[in-house]
PDB file of C-alpha atoms in Angstrom:
ATOM      1  CA  MET A   1      -4.488 -23.792  -1.770  1.00  0.00           C
ATOM      2  CA  MET A   2      -4.963 -19.882  -1.674  1.00  0.00           C
ATOM      3  CA  ASN A   3      -8.316 -20.107  -0.374  1.00  0.00           C
ATOM      4  CA  ARG A   4      -7.431 -22.387   2.845  1.00  0.00           C
ATOM      5  CA  PRO A   5      -7.890 -19.755   5.687  1.00  0.00           C
ATOM      6  CA  CYS A   6      -4.823 -20.510   6.992  1.00  0.00           C
ATOM      7  CA  PHE A   7      -3.130 -19.443   4.113  1.00  0.00           C
ATOM      8  CA  TRP A   8      -5.400 -16.370   3.501  1.00  0.00           C
ATOM      9  CA  TRP A   9      -4.862 -14.668   6.727  1.00  0.00           C
ATOM     10  CA  PRO A  10      -1.355 -14.039   6.805  1.00  0.00           C
ATOM     11  CA  LEU A  11      -0.820 -13.016   2.820  1.00  0.00           C
ATOM     12  CA  GLN A  12      -2.952 -10.615   3.342  1.00  0.00           C
ATOM     13  CA  GLY A  13      -1.704  -9.339   6.661  1.00  0.00           C
ATOM     14  CA  ILE A  14       2.221  -9.588   4.458  1.00  0.00           C
ATOM     15  CA  LEU A  15       0.573  -7.637   1.461  1.00  0.00           C
ATOM     16  CA  CYS A  16      -0.441  -4.316   4.259  1.00  0.00           C
ATOM     17  CA  LEU A  17       2.767  -4.865   5.740  1.00  0.00           C
ATOM     18  CA  ILE A  18       4.152  -4.190   1.749  1.00  0.00           C
ATOM     19  CA  SER A  19       1.824  -1.328   1.149  1.00  0.00           C
ATOM     20  CA  LEU A  20       2.230   0.134   4.537  1.00  0.00           C
ATOM     21  CA  PHE A  21       6.032   0.061   4.385  1.00  0.00           C
ATOM     22  CA  PHE A  22       5.586   2.191   0.683  1.00  0.00           C
ATOM     23  CA  THR A  23       3.508   4.041   1.751  1.00  0.00           C
ATOM     24  CA  VAL A  24       6.426   5.004   4.623  1.00  0.00           C
ATOM     25  CA  PHE A  25       8.992   5.472   1.281  1.00  0.00           C
ATOM     26  CA  GLY A  26       6.368   7.087  -0.600  1.00  0.00           C
ATOM     27  CA  ILE A  27       5.890   9.978   1.928  1.00  0.00           C
ATOM     28  CA  ASP A  28      10.065  10.203   2.876  1.00  0.00           C
ATOM     29  CA  LEU A  29      10.671  10.541  -0.558  1.00  0.00           C
ATOM     30  CA  LEU A  30       8.029  13.566  -0.603  1.00  0.00           C
ATOM     31  CA  VAL A  31       9.840  15.270   2.416  1.00  0.00           C
ATOM     32  CA  ALA A  32      13.182  14.528   0.102  1.00  0.00           C
ATOM     33  CA  THR A  33      11.966  16.461  -2.628  1.00  0.00           C
ATOM     34  CA  TYR A  34      11.609  19.374  -0.875  1.00  0.00           C
ATOM     35  CA  GLY A  35      15.385  19.591  -1.176  1.00  0.00           C
ATOM     36  CA  LEU A  36      16.209  19.211  -4.570  1.00  0.00           C
ATOM     37  CA  LYS A  37      17.249  22.791  -6.198  1.00  0.00           C
ATOM     38  CA  ASP A  38      16.500  21.672  -9.953  1.00  0.00           C
ATOM     39  CA  PRO A  39      13.321  22.790 -10.922  1.00  0.00           C
ATOM     40  CA  PHE A  40      12.260  19.789 -13.265  1.00  0.00           C
ATOM     41  CA  HIS A  41      13.645  17.437 -10.564  1.00  0.00           C
ATOM     42  CA  PHE A  42      11.406  18.659  -8.824  1.00  0.00           C
ATOM     43  CA  ILE A  43       8.433  18.732  -9.954  1.00  0.00           C
ATOM     44  CA  MET A  44       9.053  14.461 -11.627  1.00  0.00           C
ATOM     45  CA  THR A  45      10.106  13.300  -7.756  1.00  0.00           C
ATOM     46  CA  PHE A  46       7.064  15.457  -6.450  1.00  0.00           C
ATOM     47  CA  PHE A  47       4.332  13.233  -8.485  1.00  0.00           C
ATOM     48  CA  SER A  48       5.972  10.402  -8.492  1.00  0.00           C
ATOM     49  CA  ALA A  49       5.554  10.589  -4.311  1.00  0.00           C
ATOM     50  CA  SER A  50       2.637  11.391  -4.778  1.00  0.00           C
ATOM     51  CA  PHE A  51       2.355   8.209  -6.863  1.00  0.00           C
ATOM     52  CA  ILE A  52       3.284   6.063  -4.655  1.00  0.00           C
ATOM     53  CA  ILE A  53       1.467   7.029  -1.854  1.00  0.00           C
ATOM     54  CA  LEU A  54      -1.793   7.022  -3.437  1.00  0.00           C
ATOM     55  CA  ILE A  55      -1.265   3.654  -5.645  1.00  0.00           C
ATOM     56  CA  SER A  56       0.098   2.897  -1.672  1.00  0.00           C
ATOM     57  CA  LEU A  57      -3.299   3.569   0.499  1.00  0.00           C
ATOM     58  CA  ALA A  58      -5.864   2.236  -2.701  1.00  0.00           C
ATOM     59  CA  LEU A  59      -3.633  -1.359  -1.851  1.00  0.00           C
ATOM     60  CA  PHE A  60      -4.242  -1.406   2.137  1.00  0.00           C
ATOM     61  CA  ALA A  61      -7.788   0.282   1.961  1.00  0.00           C
ATOM     62  CA  GLY A  62      -8.562  -2.806  -0.547  1.00  0.00           C
ATOM     63  CA  PHE A  63      -6.830  -5.595   1.133  1.00  0.00           C
ATOM     64  CA  VAL A  64      -8.600  -4.312   4.490  1.00  0.00           C
ATOM     65  CA  ALA A  65     -11.870  -3.994   2.981  1.00  0.00           C
ATOM     66  CA  ARG A  66     -11.589  -7.568   1.557  1.00  0.00           C
ATOM     67  CA  MET A  67     -10.472  -8.547   5.748  1.00  0.00           C
ATOM     68  CA  ILE A  68     -13.168  -7.092   6.921  1.00  0.00           C
ATOM     69  CA  LYS A  69     -15.830  -9.380   3.926  1.00  0.00           C
ATOM     70  CA  ARG A  70     -13.842 -11.541   4.568  1.00  0.00           C
ATOM     71  CA  TYR A  71     -14.700 -11.631   8.831  1.00  0.00           C
ATOM     72  CA  LYS A  72     -18.166 -10.528   8.033  1.00  0.00           C
ATOM     73  CA  GLN A  73     -19.348 -13.984   6.364  1.00  0.00           C
ATOM     74  CA  PRO A  74     -20.899 -16.335   8.449  1.00  0.00           C
ATOM     75  CA  ASP A  75     -18.694 -19.167   7.159  1.00  0.00           C
ATOM     76  CA  HIS A  76     -15.204 -17.733   7.975  1.00  0.00           C
TER      77      HIS A  76
END
């Protein structure tokens, strides 16, 4: 069912949008981190925001690479 093109392309688009949303959320969290006064909370929030950005961008790159690979197939 998920291999049909009518479901596959919108699903990949939605997954790309979700990963971009979490990237923007991570960047917003990273900017907000610099307003914290407690060093422990700063370090923990800084690394968690960086991790959110890293995972979100890696997923986005994977989804885009999968879409490009699928588009280049001769039987798309």
